[in-house]
Short mmCIF file of C-alpha atoms and ligand atoms in Angstrom, two decimals:
data_model
loop_
_atom_site.label_atom_id
_atom_site.label_comp_id
_atom_site.label_asym_id
_atom_site.label_seq_id
_atom_site.Cartn_x
_atom_site.Cartn_y
_atom_site.Cartn_z
CA UNK Q 9 189.30 156.68 74.33
CA UNK Q 10 186.32 156.00 72.01
CA UNK Q 11 185.94 152.51 73.49
CA UNK Q 12 186.06 153.92 77.02
CA UNK Q 13 183.33 156.43 76.18
CA UNK Q 14 181.25 153.71 74.56
CA UNK Q 15 181.47 151.49 77.65
CA UNK Q 16 180.70 154.47 79.88
CA UNK Q 17 177.50 155.34 78.03
CA UNK Q 18 176.43 151.70 77.80
CA UNK Q 19 176.98 151.43 81.55
CA UNK Q 20 174.89 154.57 82.12
CA UNK Q 21 172.14 153.26 79.82
CA UNK Q 22 171.11 150.68 82.43
CA UNK Q 23 170.97 153.07 85.41
CA UNK Q 24 167.48 152.84 86.91
CA UNK Q 25 167.65 156.06 88.97
CA UNK Q 26 168.65 158.13 85.94
CA UNK Q 27 165.93 156.41 83.89
CA UNK Q 28 163.31 157.52 86.44
CA UNK Q 29 164.69 161.07 86.55
CA UNK Q 30 164.68 161.31 82.76
CA UNK Q 31 160.99 160.28 82.64
CA UNK Q 32 160.19 163.00 85.14
CA UNK Q 33 162.00 165.76 83.26
CA UNK Q 34 160.57 165.07 79.79
CA UNK Q 35 162.47 165.43 76.53
CA UNK Q 36 165.43 167.41 77.81
CA UNK Q 37 169.18 167.48 77.27
CA UNK Q 38 169.01 167.12 73.50
CA UNK Q 39 166.71 164.06 73.69
CA UNK Q 40 164.38 165.56 71.07
CA UNK Q 41 167.09 165.04 68.47
CA UNK Q 42 166.50 161.29 68.55
CA UNK Q 43 162.91 161.11 69.86
CA UNK Q 44 159.81 162.24 67.93
CA UNK Q 45 157.70 163.40 70.87
CA UNK Q 46 156.36 162.38 74.24
CA UNK Q 47 153.08 160.91 73.02
CA UNK Q 48 151.47 159.28 70.00
CA UNK Q 49 149.80 162.53 68.88
CA UNK Q 50 153.17 164.28 68.52
CA UNK Q 51 154.68 161.19 66.96
CA UNK Q 52 151.79 160.80 64.47
CA UNK Q 53 152.32 164.37 63.24
CA UNK Q 54 156.02 163.59 62.70
CA UNK Q 55 155.25 160.31 60.94
CA UNK Q 56 152.85 162.05 58.59
CA UNK Q 57 155.58 164.55 57.68
CA UNK Q 58 158.09 161.74 57.17
CA UNK Q 59 155.62 159.74 55.04
CA UNK Q 60 154.88 162.81 52.93
CA UNK Q 61 158.59 163.07 52.12
CA UNK Q 62 158.47 159.51 50.76
CA UNK Q 63 159.85 157.42 53.64
CA UNK Q 64 158.10 154.56 55.40
CA UNK Q 65 158.30 154.30 59.19
CA UNK Q 66 158.43 151.94 62.11
CA UNK Q 67 157.29 153.47 65.38
CA UNK Q 68 158.61 152.51 68.80
CA UNK Q 69 156.98 153.47 72.08
CA UNK Q 70 160.06 153.82 74.27
CA UNK Q 71 160.29 151.62 77.31
CA UNK Q 72 162.44 148.71 78.44
CA UNK Q 73 163.39 146.53 81.41
CA UNK Q 74 159.92 146.83 82.98
CA UNK Q 75 159.66 144.64 86.10
CA UNK Q 76 155.95 144.68 86.97
CA UNK Q 77 152.67 143.64 85.38
CA UNK Q 78 150.98 147.04 85.70
CA UNK Q 79 153.60 148.96 83.70
CA UNK Q 80 153.82 146.16 81.14
CA UNK Q 81 150.05 146.42 80.62
CA UNK Q 82 150.35 150.18 80.16
CA UNK Q 83 152.94 149.56 77.42
CA UNK Q 84 150.63 147.07 75.75
CA UNK Q 85 147.72 149.54 75.78
CA UNK Q 86 150.00 152.24 74.35
CA UNK Q 87 151.14 149.92 71.59
CA UNK Q 88 147.59 148.92 70.68
CA UNK Q 89 146.58 152.58 70.67
CA UNK Q 90 149.51 153.36 68.34
CA UNK Q 91 148.36 150.58 65.98
CA UNK Q 92 144.83 152.07 65.94
CA UNK Q 93 146.20 155.56 65.25
CA UNK Q 94 148.34 154.23 62.37
CA UNK Q 95 145.22 152.75 60.79
CA UNK Q 96 142.90 155.71 61.53
CA UNK Q 97 145.35 158.29 60.17
CA UNK Q 98 146.45 156.05 57.28
CA UNK Q 99 150.09 156.30 58.30
CA UNK Q 100 152.61 154.10 56.46
CA UNK Q 101 154.13 152.66 59.59
CA UNK Q 102 154.97 149.41 61.30
CA UNK Q 103 155.43 149.01 65.06
CA UNK Q 104 158.66 147.99 66.81
CA UNK Q 105 158.73 146.93 70.44
CA UNK Q 106 160.92 145.43 73.14
CA UNK Q 107 159.78 142.29 74.94
CA UNK Q 108 161.06 143.65 78.27
CA UNK Q 109 158.48 146.40 78.01
CA UNK Q 110 155.78 143.76 77.47
CA UNK Q 111 156.61 141.81 80.62
CA UNK Q 112 159.45 139.47 79.56
CA UNK Q 113 161.20 139.95 82.91
CA UNK Q 114 157.95 139.35 84.84
CA UNK Q 115 156.79 136.01 83.41
CA UNK Q 116 156.61 134.14 80.14
CA UNK Q 117 152.87 133.74 80.51
CA UNK Q 118 152.43 137.51 80.79
CA UNK Q 119 154.65 138.39 77.83
CA UNK Q 120 152.90 135.83 75.61
CA UNK Q 121 149.46 137.11 76.52
CA UNK Q 122 150.51 140.72 75.99
CA UNK Q 123 152.15 139.94 72.65
CA UNK Q 124 149.05 138.08 71.43
CA UNK Q 125 146.91 141.11 72.31
CA UNK Q 126 149.23 143.38 70.33
CA UNK Q 127 149.51 140.99 67.39
CA UNK Q 128 145.73 140.56 67.25
CA UNK Q 129 145.40 144.35 67.03
CA UNK Q 130 148.13 144.41 64.36
CA UNK Q 131 146.30 141.74 62.38
CA UNK Q 132 142.99 143.59 62.66
CA UNK Q 133 144.50 146.90 61.51
CA UNK Q 134 146.99 145.52 58.98
CA UNK Q 135 150.11 146.59 60.91
CA UNK Q 136 153.35 144.57 61.05
CA UNK Q 137 155.05 144.27 64.45
CA UNK Q 138 158.80 143.74 64.86
CA UNK Q 139 160.39 142.51 68.07
CA UNK Q 140 163.64 144.39 68.74
CA UNK Q 141 166.54 142.30 69.99
CA UNK Q 142 167.76 143.35 73.43
CA UNK Q 143 170.79 142.24 75.44
CA UNK Q 144 172.23 138.74 75.22
CA UNK Q 145 170.73 137.71 78.55
CA UNK Q 146 167.31 137.87 76.87
CA UNK Q 147 168.38 136.67 73.44
CA UNK Q 148 167.42 132.98 73.66
CA UNK Q 149 164.05 133.77 75.25
CA UNK Q 150 163.34 136.35 72.53
CA UNK Q 151 164.19 133.85 69.78
CA UNK Q 152 161.92 131.19 71.32
CA UNK Q 153 159.02 133.59 71.81
CA UNK Q 154 159.39 134.84 68.24
CA UNK Q 155 159.28 131.28 66.88
CA UNK Q 156 156.23 130.40 68.98
CA UNK Q 157 154.31 133.51 67.92
CA UNK Q 158 155.40 133.28 64.30
CA UNK Q 159 153.45 130.00 64.03
CA UNK Q 160 150.28 131.99 64.76
CA UNK Q 161 150.97 135.40 63.23
CA UNK Q 162 152.11 136.42 59.77
CA UNK Q 163 152.49 140.09 60.73
CA UNK Q 164 155.58 139.51 62.90
CA UNK Q 165 159.28 140.18 62.41
CA UNK Q 166 162.38 140.29 64.57
CA UNK Q 167 165.99 141.46 64.68
CA UNK Q 168 169.34 139.66 64.54
CA UNK Q 169 172.55 141.29 65.81
CA UNK Q 170 175.73 140.71 63.80
CA UNK Q 171 177.99 141.17 66.83
CA UNK Q 172 176.75 137.88 68.32
CA UNK Q 173 178.77 134.79 67.36
CA UNK Q 174 175.52 132.84 67.09
CA UNK Q 175 173.79 135.21 64.65
CA UNK Q 176 174.49 133.00 61.63
CA UNK Q 177 173.10 129.94 63.46
CA UNK Q 178 170.07 132.04 64.44
CA UNK Q 179 169.53 132.89 60.82
CA UNK Q 180 169.54 129.18 59.94
CA UNK Q 181 167.21 128.44 62.85
CA UNK Q 182 164.68 131.05 61.68
CA UNK Q 183 164.91 130.23 57.98
CA UNK Q 184 162.03 127.74 58.03
CA UNK Q 185 159.72 130.54 59.23
CA UNK Q 186 160.42 132.59 56.11
CA UNK Q 187 160.88 135.52 58.47
CA UNK Q 188 160.80 139.28 58.09
CA UNK Q 189 164.24 140.05 59.53
CA UNK Q 190 165.90 143.31 60.44
CA UNK Q 191 169.67 142.87 60.53
CA UNK Q 192 171.72 145.22 62.74
CA UNK Q 193 175.24 145.36 64.15
CA UNK Q 194 174.06 145.32 67.81
CA UNK Q 195 173.82 148.08 70.40
CA UNK Q 196 174.38 146.55 73.86
CA UNK Q 197 177.48 145.95 75.94
CA UNK Q 198 178.25 142.24 75.58
CA UNK Q 199 181.04 140.01 76.86
CA UNK Q 200 183.70 138.70 74.44
CA UNK Q 201 182.42 135.20 75.25
CA UNK Q 202 179.23 135.94 73.27
CA UNK Q 203 180.01 138.84 70.91
CA UNK Q 204 182.84 139.94 68.62
CA UNK Q 205 184.80 142.58 70.51
CA UNK Q 206 186.48 144.00 67.40
CA UNK Q 207 184.46 146.24 65.05
CA UNK Q 208 185.98 144.79 61.88
CA UNK Q 209 184.80 141.30 62.85
CA UNK Q 210 181.30 142.64 63.53
CA UNK Q 211 181.26 144.34 60.12
CA UNK Q 212 182.50 141.18 58.35
CA UNK Q 213 179.88 139.06 60.07
CA UNK Q 214 177.24 141.66 59.25
CA UNK Q 215 178.06 141.37 55.55
CA UNK Q 216 178.00 137.59 55.83
CA UNK Q 217 174.53 137.38 57.40
CA UNK Q 218 173.09 140.00 55.05
CA UNK Q 219 174.22 137.98 52.04
CA UNK Q 220 173.02 134.71 53.53
CA UNK Q 221 169.58 136.04 54.38
CA UNK Q 222 169.16 137.50 50.91
CA UNK Q 223 170.31 134.24 49.31
CA UNK Q 224 167.80 132.39 51.50
CA UNK Q 225 165.16 134.50 49.76
CA UNK Q 226 163.94 136.12 52.96
CA UNK Q 227 162.88 139.74 53.20
CA UNK Q 228 165.82 141.68 54.64
CA UNK Q 229 165.79 145.05 56.35
CA UNK Q 230 169.35 146.34 56.49
CA UNK Q 231 169.33 148.71 59.45
CA UNK Q 232 172.56 150.68 59.46
CA UNK Q 233 174.07 154.13 58.92
CA UNK Q 234 177.32 152.61 57.69
CA UNK Q 235 177.98 153.64 54.09
CA UNK Q 236 180.45 150.80 53.54
CA UNK Q 237 177.74 148.27 54.39
CA UNK Q 238 175.20 150.13 52.26
CA UNK Q 239 177.58 150.08 49.28
CA UNK Q 240 178.09 146.37 49.86
CA UNK Q 241 174.32 145.80 49.68
CA UNK Q 242 174.21 147.77 46.42
CA UNK Q 243 176.95 145.50 45.04
CA UNK Q 244 174.95 142.46 46.15
CA UNK Q 245 171.90 143.86 44.41
CA UNK Q 246 173.84 143.71 41.12
CA UNK Q 247 175.66 140.45 41.79
CA UNK Q 248 172.54 138.53 42.85
CA UNK Q 249 170.12 140.43 40.58
CA UNK Q 250 168.01 141.20 43.62
CA UNK Q 251 164.56 142.63 43.34
CA UNK Q 252 164.05 145.78 45.43
CA UNK Q 253 160.91 144.05 46.71
CA UNK Q 254 163.18 141.77 48.75
CA UNK Q 255 165.02 144.32 50.88
CA UNK Q 256 164.92 147.79 52.37
CA UNK Q 257 167.21 150.11 54.28
CA UNK Q 258 166.37 151.35 57.74
CA UNK Q 259 167.86 154.14 59.85
CA UNK Q 260 167.11 155.79 63.16
CA UNK Q 261 165.15 159.03 63.41
CA UNK Q 262 167.52 162.00 63.48
CA UNK Q 263 170.59 160.11 62.27
CA UNK Q 264 172.21 160.54 58.82
CA UNK Q 265 169.19 162.28 57.28
CA UNK Q 266 171.39 163.11 54.26
CA UNK Q 267 172.04 159.44 53.62
CA UNK Q 268 168.36 158.57 54.17
CA UNK Q 269 167.41 161.07 51.48
CA UNK Q 270 170.11 159.91 49.08
CA UNK Q 271 168.92 156.30 49.26
CA UNK Q 272 165.31 157.30 48.84
CA UNK Q 273 166.20 159.46 45.82
CA UNK Q 274 168.00 156.44 44.35
CA UNK Q 275 164.72 154.56 44.53
CA UNK Q 276 165.35 152.36 47.56
CA UNK Q 277 162.73 151.70 50.19
CA UNK Q 278 163.89 153.67 53.22
CA UNK Q 279 162.29 153.09 56.61
CA UNK Q 280 162.84 155.46 59.52
CA UNK Q 281 162.69 154.05 63.06
CA UNK Q 282 160.78 156.67 65.05
CA UNK Q 283 160.84 156.39 68.83
CA UNK Q 284 158.48 158.36 71.04
CA UNK Q 285 157.52 158.51 74.72
CA UNK Q 286 159.02 159.73 77.96
CA UNK Q 287 161.24 156.72 78.66
CA UNK Q 288 163.98 158.02 76.39
CA UNK Q 289 166.99 157.68 78.64
CA UNK Q 290 168.32 154.16 77.81
CA UNK Q 291 167.66 154.61 74.10
CA UNK Q 292 169.52 157.92 73.99
CA UNK Q 293 172.48 156.61 75.99
CA UNK Q 294 172.93 153.85 73.40
CA UNK Q 295 172.92 156.49 70.64
CA UNK Q 296 175.65 158.37 72.53
CA UNK Q 297 177.63 155.15 72.90
CA UNK Q 298 177.50 154.64 69.13
CA UNK Q 299 178.85 158.09 68.50
CA UNK Q 300 180.30 159.93 71.50
CA UNK Q 301 180.49 163.06 69.29
CA UNK Q 302 176.72 163.26 69.88
CA UNK Q 303 177.56 164.43 73.39
CA UNK Q 304 177.97 167.87 71.86
CA UNK Q 305 174.26 167.88 71.04
CA UNK Q 306 173.46 166.87 74.59
CA UNK Q 307 175.65 169.60 76.04
CA UNK Q 308 174.01 172.15 73.76
CA UNK Q 309 170.64 170.89 75.08
CA UNK Q 310 171.78 171.26 78.68
CA UNK Q 311 172.79 174.88 78.21
CA UNK Q 312 169.83 175.83 76.03
CA UNK Q 313 167.10 177.69 77.93
P1 LIG O 28 178.37 152.08 62.98
O1 LIG O 28 178.15 152.14 64.46
O2 LIG O 28 179.61 151.43 62.47
O3 LIG O 28 178.23 153.54 62.42
C1 LIG O 28 178.48 153.85 61.05
C2 LIG O 28 178.33 155.34 60.86
O4 LIG O 28 176.98 155.71 61.10
C3 LIG O 28 179.11 156.19 61.86
O5 LIG O 28 180.41 156.42 61.42
C4 LIG O 28 178.29 157.47 61.91
O6 LIG O 28 178.55 158.24 60.79
C5 LIG O 28 176.88 156.94 61.78
N1 LIG O 28 176.25 156.71 63.10
C6 LIG O 28 176.04 155.53 63.72
N2 LIG O 28 175.41 155.69 64.90
C7 LIG O 28 175.22 157.02 65.02
C8 LIG O 28 174.62 157.82 66.02
N3 LIG O 28 174.09 157.29 67.13
N4 LIG O 28 174.61 159.17 65.81
C9 LIG O 28 175.13 159.71 64.69
N5 LIG O 28 175.72 158.99 63.71
C10 LIG O 28 175.76 157.67 63.88
N6 LIG O 28 170.37 147.30 67.94
C11 LIG O 28 170.06 146.25 68.72
O7 LIG O 28 170.91 145.74 69.44
N7 LIG O 28 168.78 145.73 68.70
C12 LIG O 28 167.81 146.24 67.89
O8 LIG O 28 166.69 145.74 67.91
C13 LIG O 28 168.14 147.35 67.07
N8 LIG O 28 167.20 147.92 66.24
C14 LIG O 28 167.60 148.88 65.33
C15 LIG O 28 166.71 149.36 64.38
C16 LIG O 28 167.12 150.26 63.40
C17 LIG O 28 166.16 150.73 62.37
C18 LIG O 28 168.48 150.71 63.39
C19 LIG O 28 168.99 151.65 62.34
C20 LIG O 28 169.36 150.28 64.37
C21 LIG O 28 168.93 149.39 65.35
N9 LIG O 28 169.81 148.94 66.32
C22 LIG O 28 169.45 147.87 67.12
C23 LIG O 28 171.09 149.65 66.55
C24 LIG O 28 172.25 148.99 65.83
O9 LIG O 28 172.56 147.75 66.42
C25 LIG O 28 173.50 149.88 65.88
O10 LIG O 28 173.88 150.07 67.22
C26 LIG O 28 173.33 151.23 65.23
O11 LIG O 28 172.60 151.14 64.04
C27 LIG O 28 174.72 151.86 64.91
O12 LIG O 28 175.45 151.03 64.07
P2 LIG O 28 175.63 151.26 62.50
O13 LIG O 28 175.18 150.02 61.81
O14 LIG O 28 174.96 152.49 62.07
O15 LIG O 28 177.20 151.31 62.26
#
């Protein structure tokens, strides 16, 4: 049943009509549980509050699968504006983005130009930018673009997904760049030809790539709400005598706040991924797929006046 629900929500997450409707209706149906606000001003207020509690942040202007130059440019301008606001308001925040919102599906030339504009702004204002990893169809292109840009920009990181069979090879491929890597389990619906279909295999591979990246000496952001994985990282910390300068934990805004606080109280660096904007539909559907019990929050939102 859980698997059926997961597939159902992942299927819904790519529906373009529902995406457009969601944009029109604003943060409704419980969306505000996972999204910090519709614009950067609302998000900046939230980030300040989160920073004051002792967490660091990465901000994400929601948007994905854009298919035209005009909308991609709007996303770029929004991202640059967010970088300026982070600097002006002295927020402790990085920026996360999706290449499909920067024109990946339009042309390579466009996405490279847009990314250079954003990374130049990041460099000027001292803000690190991380490229989220999207579905497998865009995986190779994302890896290649990351490698190309990483030659020019220090302030750039990306994400590897443990559910992909090739994630360990990717890690080896990126090692020479001494990369800032966020490691996740993976959130999209992928075929068994490219991704482990069984959760236990994903979890085992996740542990494997976390350990390997730490042993490689690369900065590692472990982005998970899974306590078993978090305990494993704590064991590694002891076993490998890791410095806490080499890794951090990351979680999504609105999810497992108790665990976020616990880790911060234990002295770990805890980064909260804070999405904002009106294109919340695909993001929220993936959160429902991860935990269908969240549907209860959505239903409450539907019936709330
Ligand atoms: P898992 O799904 O096994 O969940 C473990 C436990 O966490 C659950 O039992 C539950 O308690 C809690 N939990 C998990 N999801 C929840 C939810 N939605 N609501 C409530 N509780 C929940 N993916 C991707 O493909 N590309 C990317 O670029 C990113 N980027 C990214 C950044 C950050 C900071 C995070 C935290 C995650 C991502 N992800 C991602 C998403 C990631 O791939 C994965 O889908 C989610 O983190 C859920 O998996 P967990 O590792 O939490 O484990």
